Structure formats: structure tokens, C-alpha cells
Amino acid sequence: MSLTTTQSLFKLKQQGEKFSCITAYDAAFAHLAEEAGIDVLLIGDSLGMVLQGQSSTLPVSMGDMVYHTQCVARGAKNALIMADLPFMANNTVEDTLMHSGQLMKAGAHIVKLEGEAWLADAIVELSRRGIPVCAHLGLTPQSVNKLGGYRVQGKGNEEAERIKQACLDLEAAGADLLLLECVPTELADAITRNASIPVIGIGAGNVTDGQVLVMHDMLGVTSGHRPKFVKDFMAESASVLEAFQRYNQAVKSGDFPGPEHSFGA
Ligand code: KIV
């Protein structure tokens, strides 16, 4: 497997080829995901929910993120390793720089920040210091209390235009990737076409350049409510490796996500 970088993802976008991403939190699963051909490993702050049993991502600390990033980095040799800045770790530009530096030292190749156009100042400074950034828009789980739940975002015209403009602003500020969570397929399509940087989707239809799922969701081990955008790839697989391979192939062929996993405007 060849090395995945932000530049290689950019090239895939230009060639119209899709790429796959999955969350990983430890060395063993990172190694398996990479063996299956998955391009990007995200140490998501979803670890608060799927590993720690918290009811949201808010309690996750920088210490948690650094520890799990180190574990994933030891297990993966070629995948692009992306790590989340947890809730309130980007209060100021200075905080963002310091915490992003810690994640990069732990083994991340790119950091992910949740927000909208207000992230621009921090992205400019991260870019200047050689730290690649993925901006996460749409449903941003760290804002669940402000959003009033885990709801589809960008449904009305005004909201859709705001998100579209924020994506353009963040690309102009120096973002290397965009991630759209739970937005109508039509909006994701417009953003993906407008952006020269790659766009990753989750609950954003099959129109984005890449797809991501939380590993526990796609292995069917998450208890309770399963979001509409999730498919259980373990159900038709004999091993975790096979489930990862099926997911990777389904993303790259454009078979996943289907309309049953996507949202309308
Ligand atoms: O924390 C996470 O796992 C994420 C994905 C849902 C995109 O941000």
C-alpha cells in the first residue's frame, strides 16, 4: 500500500477517484484497517462515546486524544492519520496551535477542528506552521447542546448558503480537507464541486470525495440507536478484516452510501 498524504488525496479528487476513512483508536484495529486498504484513519473524539461510554464527545480530554493518537500511529505505517481537537481545545488561536502541536507530536499528520467560518484565523496560523487541517462542518457533535440534538444541518436555504460560504472561507484560509456530517446530499454535492480540496462525508450522500464511518458503528457493535447513515459491514463478513475490505470497496466503487443512508433537502 502506498503512503497516503493530503497531496495524494488531492490528486485522487482531481482524478475523480474516491477514498475511504474510518475511525481508529488503537494499534491493532489501525493495522487491520490499513491492511484492508483504508486510506485515512481518524482518531475521532467519538472515542468518548464508543470507548468510554460517555453520552457525548464533550468529556474527551487532550490527554485521551494524545494517548489514542500514539496508539494508532504505532499500528499504521501508510495511512493518513487525522486526529480531532477535543471540545474547548481550540478556544483561542494560541490554544489551537499548542494542542494541534501535541497531536502532531503524538503521530498525527493532520488535525480536525469542528466549526464554521470562525475557524479561519486558527487555520491560517496552523497552515503557516506546516500543520494540515481538516475543517468539520454540518453536524458538529461538540455543539450538540447548541444544535438541540444530533440533527441534519443545512436544510433551509439560508443555512445551506452559510455552510457553503464557510467552506469557501476555510479553504481560502488554508484548510486541506473538509468534512461534512449529516447534510443533505444536494448541499454536499454543491460544496464538493465548489471545493478544490477533498471533501469527506458522513451522512452526506455518495457525492463527496471520501467517506468516513465510526468503526464501532460499521462493525455493528454500537448499542442503542444506529444513525440512518450507518451500514453494518460485519453482518455480511466473516472477519473484521473482511468487513473493512467490503467497506473500502463499497466506498471506492460509489456503492456506499446508498440513498437509504442519505438525507434530502
Ligand atoms: O469523532 C468522530 O469520530 C468524528 C466522525 C464522526 C467524523 O468526528
PDB file of C-alpha atoms and ligand atoms in Angstrom:
ATOM      1  CA  MET A   1       0.000   0.000   0.000  1.00  0.00           C
ATOM      2  CA  SER A   2       1.360   3.423  -0.880  1.00  0.00           C
ATOM      3  CA  LEU A   3       1.659   6.324   1.531  1.00  0.00           C
ATOM      4  CA  THR A   4      -1.462   8.480   1.848  1.00  0.00           C
ATOM      5  CA  THR A   5      -0.853  12.210   2.214  1.00  0.00           C
ATOM      6  CA  THR A   6      -3.037  15.276   1.859  1.00  0.00           C
ATOM      7  CA  GLN A   7      -1.401  15.712  -1.572  1.00  0.00           C
ATOM      8  CA  SER A   8      -2.283  12.167  -2.670  1.00  0.00           C
ATOM      9  CA  LEU A   9      -5.919  12.749  -1.616  1.00  0.00           C
ATOM     10  CA  PHE A  10      -5.905  15.983  -3.621  1.00  0.00           C
ATOM     11  CA  LYS A  11      -4.681  14.025  -6.660  1.00  0.00           C
ATOM     12  CA  LEU A  12      -7.446  11.426  -6.185  1.00  0.00           C
ATOM     13  CA  LYS A  13     -10.023  14.215  -6.171  1.00  0.00           C
ATOM     14  CA  GLN A  14      -8.603  15.625  -9.401  1.00  0.00           C
ATOM     15  CA  GLN A  15      -8.789  12.143 -10.962  1.00  0.00           C
ATOM     16  CA  GLY A  16     -12.378  11.685  -9.748  1.00  0.00           C
ATOM     17  CA  GLU A  17     -11.406   8.728  -7.534  1.00  0.00           C
ATOM     18  CA  LYS A  18     -12.911   8.182  -4.096  1.00  0.00           C
ATOM     19  CA  PHE A  19     -11.066   7.406  -0.847  1.00  0.00           C
ATOM     20  CA  SER A  20     -12.006   5.752   2.419  1.00  0.00           C
ATOM     21  CA  CYS A  21     -11.659   6.784   6.045  1.00  0.00           C
ATOM     22  CA  ILE A  22     -12.607   5.064   9.270  1.00  0.00           C
ATOM     23  CA  THR A  23     -12.159   5.942  12.915  1.00  0.00           C
ATOM     24  CA  ALA A  24      -9.434   4.041  14.777  1.00  0.00           C
ATOM     25  CA  TYR A  25      -8.364   4.302  18.378  1.00  0.00           C
ATOM     26  CA  ASP A  26      -5.687   1.642  18.828  1.00  0.00           C
ATOM     27  CA  ALA A  27      -2.780  -0.044  17.048  1.00  0.00           C
ATOM     28  CA  ALA A  28      -4.458  -3.403  16.328  1.00  0.00           C
ATOM     29  CA  PHE A  29      -7.504  -2.011  14.509  1.00  0.00           C
ATOM     30  CA  ALA A  30      -5.388   0.673  12.799  1.00  0.00           C
ATOM     31  CA  HIS A  31      -3.174  -2.061  11.364  1.00  0.00           C
ATOM     32  CA  LEU A  32      -6.172  -4.108  10.148  1.00  0.00           C
ATOM     33  CA  ALA A  33      -7.868  -1.079   8.582  1.00  0.00           C
ATOM     34  CA  GLU A  34      -4.689  -0.223   6.746  1.00  0.00           C
ATOM     35  CA  GLU A  35      -4.295  -3.829   5.582  1.00  0.00           C
ATOM     36  CA  ALA A  36      -7.822  -3.580   4.147  1.00  0.00           C
ATOM     37  CA  GLY A  37      -6.751  -0.606   2.030  1.00  0.00           C
ATOM     38  CA  ILE A  38      -8.430   2.162   4.036  1.00  0.00           C
ATOM     39  CA  ASP A  39      -6.674   5.440   3.251  1.00  0.00           C
ATOM     40  CA  VAL A  40      -7.343   7.672   6.264  1.00  0.00           C
ATOM     41  CA  LEU A  41      -7.550   6.781   9.968  1.00  0.00           C
ATOM     42  CA  LEU A  42      -9.391   9.270  12.160  1.00  0.00           C
ATOM     43  CA  ILE A  43      -8.773   9.319  15.888  1.00  0.00           C
ATOM     44  CA  GLY A  44     -12.172  10.848  16.469  1.00  0.00           C
ATOM     45  CA  ASP A  45     -13.354  12.258  19.752  1.00  0.00           C
ATOM     46  CA  SER A  46     -16.194   9.788  19.162  1.00  0.00           C
ATOM     47  CA  LEU A  47     -13.911   7.660  21.360  1.00  0.00           C
ATOM     48  CA  GLY A  48     -15.663   9.333  24.271  1.00  0.00           C
ATOM     49  CA  MET A  49     -18.872   7.590  23.272  1.00  0.00           C
ATOM     50  CA  VAL A  50     -17.699   4.294  21.749  1.00  0.00           C
ATOM     51  CA  LEU A  51     -14.751   3.524  24.061  1.00  0.00           C
ATOM     52  CA  GLN A  52     -15.529   5.419  27.257  1.00  0.00           C
ATOM     53  CA  GLY A  53     -19.319   5.051  27.288  1.00  0.00           C
ATOM     54  CA  GLN A  54     -19.935   8.801  27.646  1.00  0.00           C
ATOM     55  CA  SER A  55     -23.218  10.235  26.379  1.00  0.00           C
ATOM     56  CA  SER A  56     -21.457  12.814  24.171  1.00  0.00           C
ATOM     57  CA  THR A  57     -17.948  13.744  22.975  1.00  0.00           C
ATOM     58  CA  LEU A  58     -17.694  16.686  25.397  1.00  0.00           C
ATOM     59  CA  PRO A  59     -15.798  14.957  28.254  1.00  0.00           C
ATOM     60  CA  VAL A  60     -12.911  13.841  25.996  1.00  0.00           C
ATOM     61  CA  SER A  61      -9.590  15.380  27.064  1.00  0.00           C
ATOM     62  CA  MET A  62      -6.387  16.285  25.228  1.00  0.00           C
ATOM     63  CA  GLY A  63      -4.694  13.504  27.223  1.00  0.00           C
ATOM     64  CA  ASP A  64      -7.184  10.980  25.771  1.00  0.00           C
ATOM     65  CA  MET A  65      -6.578  12.243  22.234  1.00  0.00           C
ATOM     66  CA  VAL A  66      -2.790  12.183  22.574  1.00  0.00           C
ATOM     67  CA  TYR A  67      -2.821   8.641  24.025  1.00  0.00           C
ATOM     68  CA  HIS A  68      -5.066   7.175  21.294  1.00  0.00           C
ATOM     69  CA  THR A  69      -3.205   9.035  18.525  1.00  0.00           C
ATOM     70  CA  GLN A  70       0.054   7.475  19.747  1.00  0.00           C
ATOM     71  CA  CYS A  71      -1.573   4.012  19.732  1.00  0.00           C
ATOM     72  CA  VAL A  72      -2.917   4.405  16.178  1.00  0.00           C
ATOM     73  CA  ALA A  73       0.369   5.840  14.895  1.00  0.00           C
ATOM     74  CA  ARG A  74       2.206   2.730  16.148  1.00  0.00           C
ATOM     75  CA  GLY A  75      -0.170   0.431  14.250  1.00  0.00           C
ATOM     76  CA  ALA A  76      -0.305   2.235  10.902  1.00  0.00           C
ATOM     77  CA  LYS A  77       2.556   2.842   8.538  1.00  0.00           C
ATOM     78  CA  ASN A  78       0.965   4.216   5.349  1.00  0.00           C
ATOM     79  CA  ALA A  79      -2.457   5.644   6.151  1.00  0.00           C
ATOM     80  CA  LEU A  80      -3.009   9.356   6.713  1.00  0.00           C
ATOM     81  CA  ILE A  81      -3.520   9.810  10.455  1.00  0.00           C
ATOM     82  CA  MET A  82      -6.028  12.506  11.371  1.00  0.00           C
ATOM     83  CA  ALA A  83      -6.712  13.469  14.992  1.00  0.00           C
ATOM     84  CA  ASP A  84      -9.554  15.508  16.476  1.00  0.00           C
ATOM     85  CA  LEU A  85      -9.077  18.548  18.667  1.00  0.00           C
ATOM     86  CA  PRO A  86     -11.498  17.794  21.519  1.00  0.00           C
ATOM     87  CA  PHE A  87     -14.169  20.129  22.906  1.00  0.00           C
ATOM     88  CA  MET A  88     -12.742  23.503  24.060  1.00  0.00           C
ATOM     89  CA  ALA A  89      -9.191  22.689  22.919  1.00  0.00           C
ATOM     90  CA  ASN A  90      -9.473  25.453  20.307  1.00  0.00           C
ATOM     91  CA  ASN A  91     -10.789  28.270  22.493  1.00  0.00           C
ATOM     92  CA  THR A  92      -8.157  30.667  21.201  1.00  0.00           C
ATOM     93  CA  VAL A  93      -5.721  30.611  18.291  1.00  0.00           C
ATOM     94  CA  GLU A  94      -2.892  30.066  20.817  1.00  0.00           C
ATOM     95  CA  ASP A  95      -4.704  27.073  22.379  1.00  0.00           C
ATOM     96  CA  THR A  96      -5.364  25.647  18.925  1.00  0.00           C
ATOM     97  CA  LEU A  97      -1.688  25.889  17.978  1.00  0.00           C
ATOM     98  CA  MET A  98      -0.486  24.344  21.237  1.00  0.00           C
ATOM     99  CA  HIS A  99      -2.962  21.441  21.190  1.00  0.00           C
ATOM    100  CA  SER A 100      -2.509  20.766  17.474  1.00  0.00           C
ATOM    101  CA  GLY A 101       1.246  20.627  18.075  1.00  0.00           C
ATOM    102  CA  GLN A 102       0.673  17.976  20.768  1.00  0.00           C
ATOM    103  CA  LEU A 103      -1.391  15.839  18.374  1.00  0.00           C
ATOM    104  CA  MET A 104       1.233  16.154  15.619  1.00  0.00           C
ATOM    105  CA  LYS A 105       3.976  15.136  18.088  1.00  0.00           C
ATOM    106  CA  ALA A 106       1.814  12.133  19.044  1.00  0.00           C
ATOM    107  CA  GLY A 107       1.861  10.955  15.423  1.00  0.00           C
ATOM    108  CA  ALA A 108      -0.977  12.769  13.629  1.00  0.00           C
ATOM    109  CA  HIS A 109      -0.410  14.020  10.077  1.00  0.00           C
ATOM    110  CA  ILE A 110      -3.426  16.349  10.112  1.00  0.00           C
ATOM    111  CA  VAL A 111      -5.732  17.770  12.783  1.00  0.00           C
ATOM    112  CA  LYS A 112      -9.514  18.102  12.567  1.00  0.00           C
ATOM    113  CA  LEU A 113     -11.415  21.060  14.020  1.00  0.00           C
ATOM    114  CA  GLU A 114     -15.188  21.399  14.354  1.00  0.00           C
ATOM    115  CA  GLY A 115     -16.716  24.767  13.500  1.00  0.00           C
ATOM    116  CA  GLU A 116     -17.544  27.168  10.723  1.00  0.00           C
ATOM    117  CA  ALA A 117     -16.079  30.364   9.245  1.00  0.00           C
ATOM    118  CA  TRP A 118     -14.792  31.488  12.678  1.00  0.00           C
ATOM    119  CA  LEU A 119     -12.104  28.769  12.425  1.00  0.00           C
ATOM    120  CA  ALA A 120     -10.367  30.763   9.663  1.00  0.00           C
ATOM    121  CA  ASP A 121      -7.865  32.653  11.869  1.00  0.00           C
ATOM    122  CA  ALA A 122      -6.649  29.454  13.540  1.00  0.00           C
ATOM    123  CA  ILE A 123      -6.406  27.660  10.182  1.00  0.00           C
ATOM    124  CA  VAL A 124      -4.244  30.462   8.756  1.00  0.00           C
ATOM    125  CA  GLU A 125      -1.829  30.128  11.690  1.00  0.00           C
ATOM    126  CA  LEU A 126      -1.775  26.304  11.607  1.00  0.00           C
ATOM    127  CA  SER A 127      -1.085  26.396   7.876  1.00  0.00           C
ATOM    128  CA  ARG A 128       1.788  28.839   8.379  1.00  0.00           C
ATOM    129  CA  ARG A 129       3.368  26.395  10.814  1.00  0.00           C
ATOM    130  CA  GLY A 130       3.010  23.437   8.462  1.00  0.00           C
ATOM    131  CA  ILE A 131       0.111  21.757  10.241  1.00  0.00           C
ATOM    132  CA  PRO A 132      -2.516  20.440   7.811  1.00  0.00           C
ATOM    133  CA  VAL A 133      -6.154  20.938   8.827  1.00  0.00           C
ATOM    134  CA  CYS A 134      -9.491  19.281   8.159  1.00  0.00           C
ATOM    135  CA  ALA A 135     -12.463  21.534   8.913  1.00  0.00           C
ATOM    136  CA  HIS A 136     -15.553  19.626  10.134  1.00  0.00           C
ATOM    137  CA  LEU A 137     -18.875  21.341   9.304  1.00  0.00           C
ATOM    138  CA  GLY A 138     -22.568  20.479   9.239  1.00  0.00           C
ATOM    139  CA  LEU A 139     -23.473  18.446  12.308  1.00  0.00           C
ATOM    140  CA  THR A 140     -20.639  19.201  14.717  1.00  0.00           C
ATOM    141  CA  PRO A 141     -21.166  16.862  17.688  1.00  0.00           C
ATOM    142  CA  GLN A 142     -19.227  19.115  20.101  1.00  0.00           C
ATOM    143  CA  SER A 143     -22.077  21.641  19.626  1.00  0.00           C
ATOM    144  CA  VAL A 144     -24.845  19.115  20.287  1.00  0.00           C
ATOM    145  CA  ASN A 145     -26.237  21.206  23.161  1.00  0.00           C
ATOM    146  CA  LYS A 146     -26.493  24.316  20.983  1.00  0.00           C
ATOM    147  CA  LEU A 147     -27.881  22.364  18.000  1.00  0.00           C
ATOM    148  CA  GLY A 148     -30.581  20.726  20.156  1.00  0.00           C
ATOM    149  CA  GLY A 149     -29.583  17.167  19.236  1.00  0.00           C
ATOM    150  CA  TYR A 150     -27.882  15.154  16.523  1.00  0.00           C
ATOM    151  CA  ARG A 151     -29.905  16.624  13.645  1.00  0.00           C
ATOM    152  CA  VAL A 152     -29.372  17.072   9.918  1.00  0.00           C
ATOM    153  CA  GLN A 153     -27.876  20.533   9.245  1.00  0.00           C
ATOM    154  CA  GLY A 154     -28.126  22.836   6.211  1.00  0.00           C
ATOM    155  CA  LYS A 155     -31.719  22.005   5.328  1.00  0.00           C
ATOM    156  CA  GLY A 156     -33.050  25.517   4.682  1.00  0.00           C
ATOM    157  CA  ASN A 157     -31.650  27.811   2.001  1.00  0.00           C
ATOM    158  CA  GLU A 158     -30.132  30.261   4.464  1.00  0.00           C
ATOM    159  CA  GLU A 159     -28.341  27.560   6.476  1.00  0.00           C
ATOM    160  CA  ALA A 160     -27.142  25.837   3.316  1.00  0.00           C
ATOM    161  CA  GLU A 161     -25.712  29.104   1.939  1.00  0.00           C
ATOM    162  CA  ARG A 162     -23.964  29.815   5.266  1.00  0.00           C
ATOM    163  CA  ILE A 163     -22.295  26.390   5.289  1.00  0.00           C
ATOM    164  CA  LYS A 164     -21.316  26.697   1.607  1.00  0.00           C
ATOM    165  CA  GLN A 165     -19.712  30.105   2.207  1.00  0.00           C
ATOM    166  CA  ALA A 166     -17.919  28.829   5.337  1.00  0.00           C
ATOM    167  CA  CYS A 167     -16.394  26.005   3.285  1.00  0.00           C
ATOM    168  CA  LEU A 168     -15.073  28.511   0.737  1.00  0.00           C
ATOM    169  CA  ASP A 169     -13.710  30.754   3.515  1.00  0.00           C
ATOM    170  CA  LEU A 170     -11.950  27.856   5.255  1.00  0.00           C
ATOM    171  CA  GLU A 171     -10.409  26.593   2.026  1.00  0.00           C
ATOM    172  CA  ALA A 172      -9.160  30.149   1.388  1.00  0.00           C
ATOM    173  CA  ALA A 173      -7.719  30.227   4.930  1.00  0.00           C
ATOM    174  CA  GLY A 174      -5.637  27.147   4.132  1.00  0.00           C
ATOM    175  CA  ALA A 175      -7.737  24.100   5.080  1.00  0.00           C
ATOM    176  CA  ASP A 176      -6.506  20.920   3.386  1.00  0.00           C
ATOM    177  CA  LEU A 177      -9.686  18.860   3.783  1.00  0.00           C
ATOM    178  CA  LEU A 178     -13.335  19.462   4.584  1.00  0.00           C
ATOM    179  CA  LEU A 179     -15.574  17.020   6.430  1.00  0.00           C
ATOM    180  CA  LEU A 180     -19.357  17.323   6.159  1.00  0.00           C
ATOM    181  CA  GLU A 181     -21.538  15.486   8.659  1.00  0.00           C
ATOM    182  CA  CYS A 182     -25.284  14.979   8.248  1.00  0.00           C
ATOM    183  CA  VAL A 183     -26.149  17.426   5.500  1.00  0.00           C
ATOM    184  CA  PRO A 184     -28.491  16.966   2.530  1.00  0.00           C
ATOM    185  CA  THR A 185     -26.827  15.239  -0.436  1.00  0.00           C
ATOM    186  CA  GLU A 186     -27.613  18.231  -2.667  1.00  0.00           C
ATOM    187  CA  LEU A 187     -25.669  20.584  -0.371  1.00  0.00           C
ATOM    188  CA  ALA A 188     -22.726  18.155  -0.085  1.00  0.00           C
ATOM    189  CA  ASP A 189     -22.681  17.893  -3.873  1.00  0.00           C
ATOM    190  CA  ALA A 190     -22.526  21.682  -4.335  1.00  0.00           C
ATOM    191  CA  ILE A 191     -19.751  22.015  -1.728  1.00  0.00           C
ATOM    192  CA  THR A 192     -17.725  19.129  -3.205  1.00  0.00           C
ATOM    193  CA  ARG A 193     -17.948  20.625  -6.699  1.00  0.00           C
ATOM    194  CA  ASN A 194     -17.015  24.131  -5.455  1.00  0.00           C
ATOM    195  CA  ALA A 195     -14.043  22.987  -3.386  1.00  0.00           C
ATOM    196  CA  SER A 196     -10.646  22.281  -4.872  1.00  0.00           C
ATOM    197  CA  ILE A 197      -9.673  20.459  -1.660  1.00  0.00           C
ATOM    198  CA  PRO A 198     -11.062  16.952  -0.953  1.00  0.00           C
ATOM    199  CA  VAL A 199     -14.355  16.660   0.939  1.00  0.00           C
ATOM    200  CA  ILE A 200     -15.117  13.723   3.250  1.00  0.00           C
ATOM    201  CA  GLY A 201     -18.726  12.911   4.056  1.00  0.00           C
ATOM    202  CA  ILE A 202     -20.651  11.081   6.767  1.00  0.00           C
ATOM    203  CA  GLY A 203     -24.387  11.194   6.256  1.00  0.00           C
ATOM    204  CA  ALA A 204     -23.754  13.475   3.262  1.00  0.00           C
ATOM    205  CA  GLY A 205     -24.567  11.116   0.382  1.00  0.00           C
ATOM    206  CA  ASN A 206     -22.197   9.420  -2.064  1.00  0.00           C
ATOM    207  CA  VAL A 207     -21.270  12.687  -3.782  1.00  0.00           C
ATOM    208  CA  THR A 208     -18.261  13.582  -1.604  1.00  0.00           C
ATOM    209  CA  ASP A 209     -14.674  12.645  -2.474  1.00  0.00           C
ATOM    210  CA  GLY A 210     -14.265  10.418   0.584  1.00  0.00           C
ATOM    211  CA  GLN A 211     -16.422   8.721   3.219  1.00  0.00           C
ATOM    212  CA  VAL A 212     -15.917   8.154   6.922  1.00  0.00           C
ATOM    213  CA  LEU A 213     -17.739   5.951   9.437  1.00  0.00           C
ATOM    214  CA  VAL A 214     -17.202   5.340  13.123  1.00  0.00           C
ATOM    215  CA  MET A 215     -15.592   1.880  13.296  1.00  0.00           C
ATOM    216  CA  HIS A 216     -17.859   0.549  16.038  1.00  0.00           C
ATOM    217  CA  ASP A 217     -20.940   1.569  14.023  1.00  0.00           C
ATOM    218  CA  MET A 218     -19.808  -0.161  10.819  1.00  0.00           C
ATOM    219  CA  LEU A 219     -18.854  -3.305  12.764  1.00  0.00           C
ATOM    220  CA  GLY A 220     -22.320  -3.364  14.316  1.00  0.00           C
ATOM    221  CA  VAL A 221     -21.040  -3.278  17.909  1.00  0.00           C
ATOM    222  CA  THR A 222     -22.604   0.065  18.883  1.00  0.00           C
ATOM    223  CA  SER A 223     -25.550  -0.452  21.190  1.00  0.00           C
ATOM    224  CA  GLY A 224     -28.714   1.630  21.009  1.00  0.00           C
ATOM    225  CA  HIS A 225     -29.810   3.880  18.173  1.00  0.00           C
ATOM    226  CA  ARG A 226     -27.990   3.375  14.853  1.00  0.00           C
ATOM    227  CA  PRO A 227     -27.972   6.531  12.696  1.00  0.00           C
ATOM    228  CA  LYS A 228     -29.533   6.291   9.219  1.00  0.00           C
ATOM    229  CA  PHE A 229     -26.148   6.865   7.514  1.00  0.00           C
ATOM    230  CA  VAL A 230     -24.556   3.762   9.079  1.00  0.00           C
ATOM    231  CA  LYS A 231     -24.240   0.383   7.385  1.00  0.00           C
ATOM    232  CA  ASP A 232     -23.207  -2.717   9.357  1.00  0.00           C
ATOM    233  CA  PHE A 233     -20.484  -4.251   7.153  1.00  0.00           C
ATOM    234  CA  MET A 234     -19.798  -7.004   9.691  1.00  0.00           C
ATOM    235  CA  ALA A 235     -23.238  -8.504   9.049  1.00  0.00           C
ATOM    236  CA  GLU A 236     -22.074  -9.916   5.715  1.00  0.00           C
ATOM    237  CA  SER A 237     -18.428 -10.596   6.663  1.00  0.00           C
ATOM    238  CA  ALA A 238     -16.584 -13.500   8.274  1.00  0.00           C
ATOM    239  CA  SER A 239     -13.919 -11.310   9.908  1.00  0.00           C
ATOM    240  CA  VAL A 240     -13.207  -7.717  10.866  1.00  0.00           C
ATOM    241  CA  LEU A 241     -10.639  -7.575   8.047  1.00  0.00           C
ATOM    242  CA  GLU A 242     -13.307  -8.629   5.553  1.00  0.00           C
ATOM    243  CA  ALA A 243     -15.742  -6.007   6.904  1.00  0.00           C
ATOM    244  CA  PHE A 244     -13.081  -3.312   6.472  1.00  0.00           C
ATOM    245  CA  GLN A 245     -12.328  -4.579   2.935  1.00  0.00           C
ATOM    246  CA  ARG A 246     -16.028  -4.547   1.989  1.00  0.00           C
ATOM    247  CA  TYR A 247     -16.391  -1.008   3.329  1.00  0.00           C
ATOM    248  CA  ASN A 248     -13.280   0.154   1.468  1.00  0.00           C
ATOM    249  CA  GLN A 249     -14.501  -1.354  -1.814  1.00  0.00           C
ATOM    250  CA  ALA A 250     -18.053  -0.066  -1.395  1.00  0.00           C
ATOM    251  CA  VAL A 251     -16.790   3.483  -0.798  1.00  0.00           C
ATOM    252  CA  LYS A 252     -14.371   3.409  -3.731  1.00  0.00           C
ATOM    253  CA  SER A 253     -16.939   1.965  -6.147  1.00  0.00           C
ATOM    254  CA  GLY A 254     -19.522   4.544  -5.030  1.00  0.00           C
ATOM    255  CA  ASP A 255     -21.909   1.796  -3.822  1.00  0.00           C
ATOM    256  CA  PHE A 256     -21.814   3.143  -0.261  1.00  0.00           C
ATOM    257  CA  PRO A 257     -23.574   5.216   0.889  1.00  0.00           C
ATOM    258  CA  GLY A 258     -26.800   4.457  -0.916  1.00  0.00           C
ATOM    259  CA  PRO A 259     -29.897   6.696  -0.922  1.00  0.00           C
ATOM    260  CA  GLU A 260     -31.143   4.797   2.155  1.00  0.00           C
ATOM    261  CA  HIS A 261     -28.132   6.173   4.097  1.00  0.00           C
ATOM    262  CA  SER A 262     -28.531   9.769   2.879  1.00  0.00           C
ATOM    263  CA  PHE A 263     -30.641  12.853   3.569  1.00  0.00           C
ATOM    264  CA  GLY A 264     -32.715  15.063   1.266  1.00  0.00           C
ATOM    265  CA  ALA A 265     -33.010  18.848   1.411  1.00  0.00           C
TER     266      ALA A 265
HETATM  267  O1  KIV B   1     -15.249  11.919  16.206  1.00  0.00           O
HETATM  268  C1  KIV B   1     -15.521  11.329  15.150  1.00  0.00           C
HETATM  269  O2  KIV B   1     -15.475  10.090  15.042  1.00  0.00           O
HETATM  270  C2  KIV B   1     -15.902  12.132  14.006  1.00  0.00           C
HETATM  271  C3  KIV B   1     -16.572  11.432  12.851  1.00  0.00           C
HETATM  272  C4  KIV B   1     -17.987  11.174  13.186  1.00  0.00           C
HETATM  273  C5  KIV B   1     -16.449  12.182  11.603  1.00  0.00           C
HETATM  274  O3  KIV B   1     -15.726  13.310  14.014  1.00  0.00           O
END
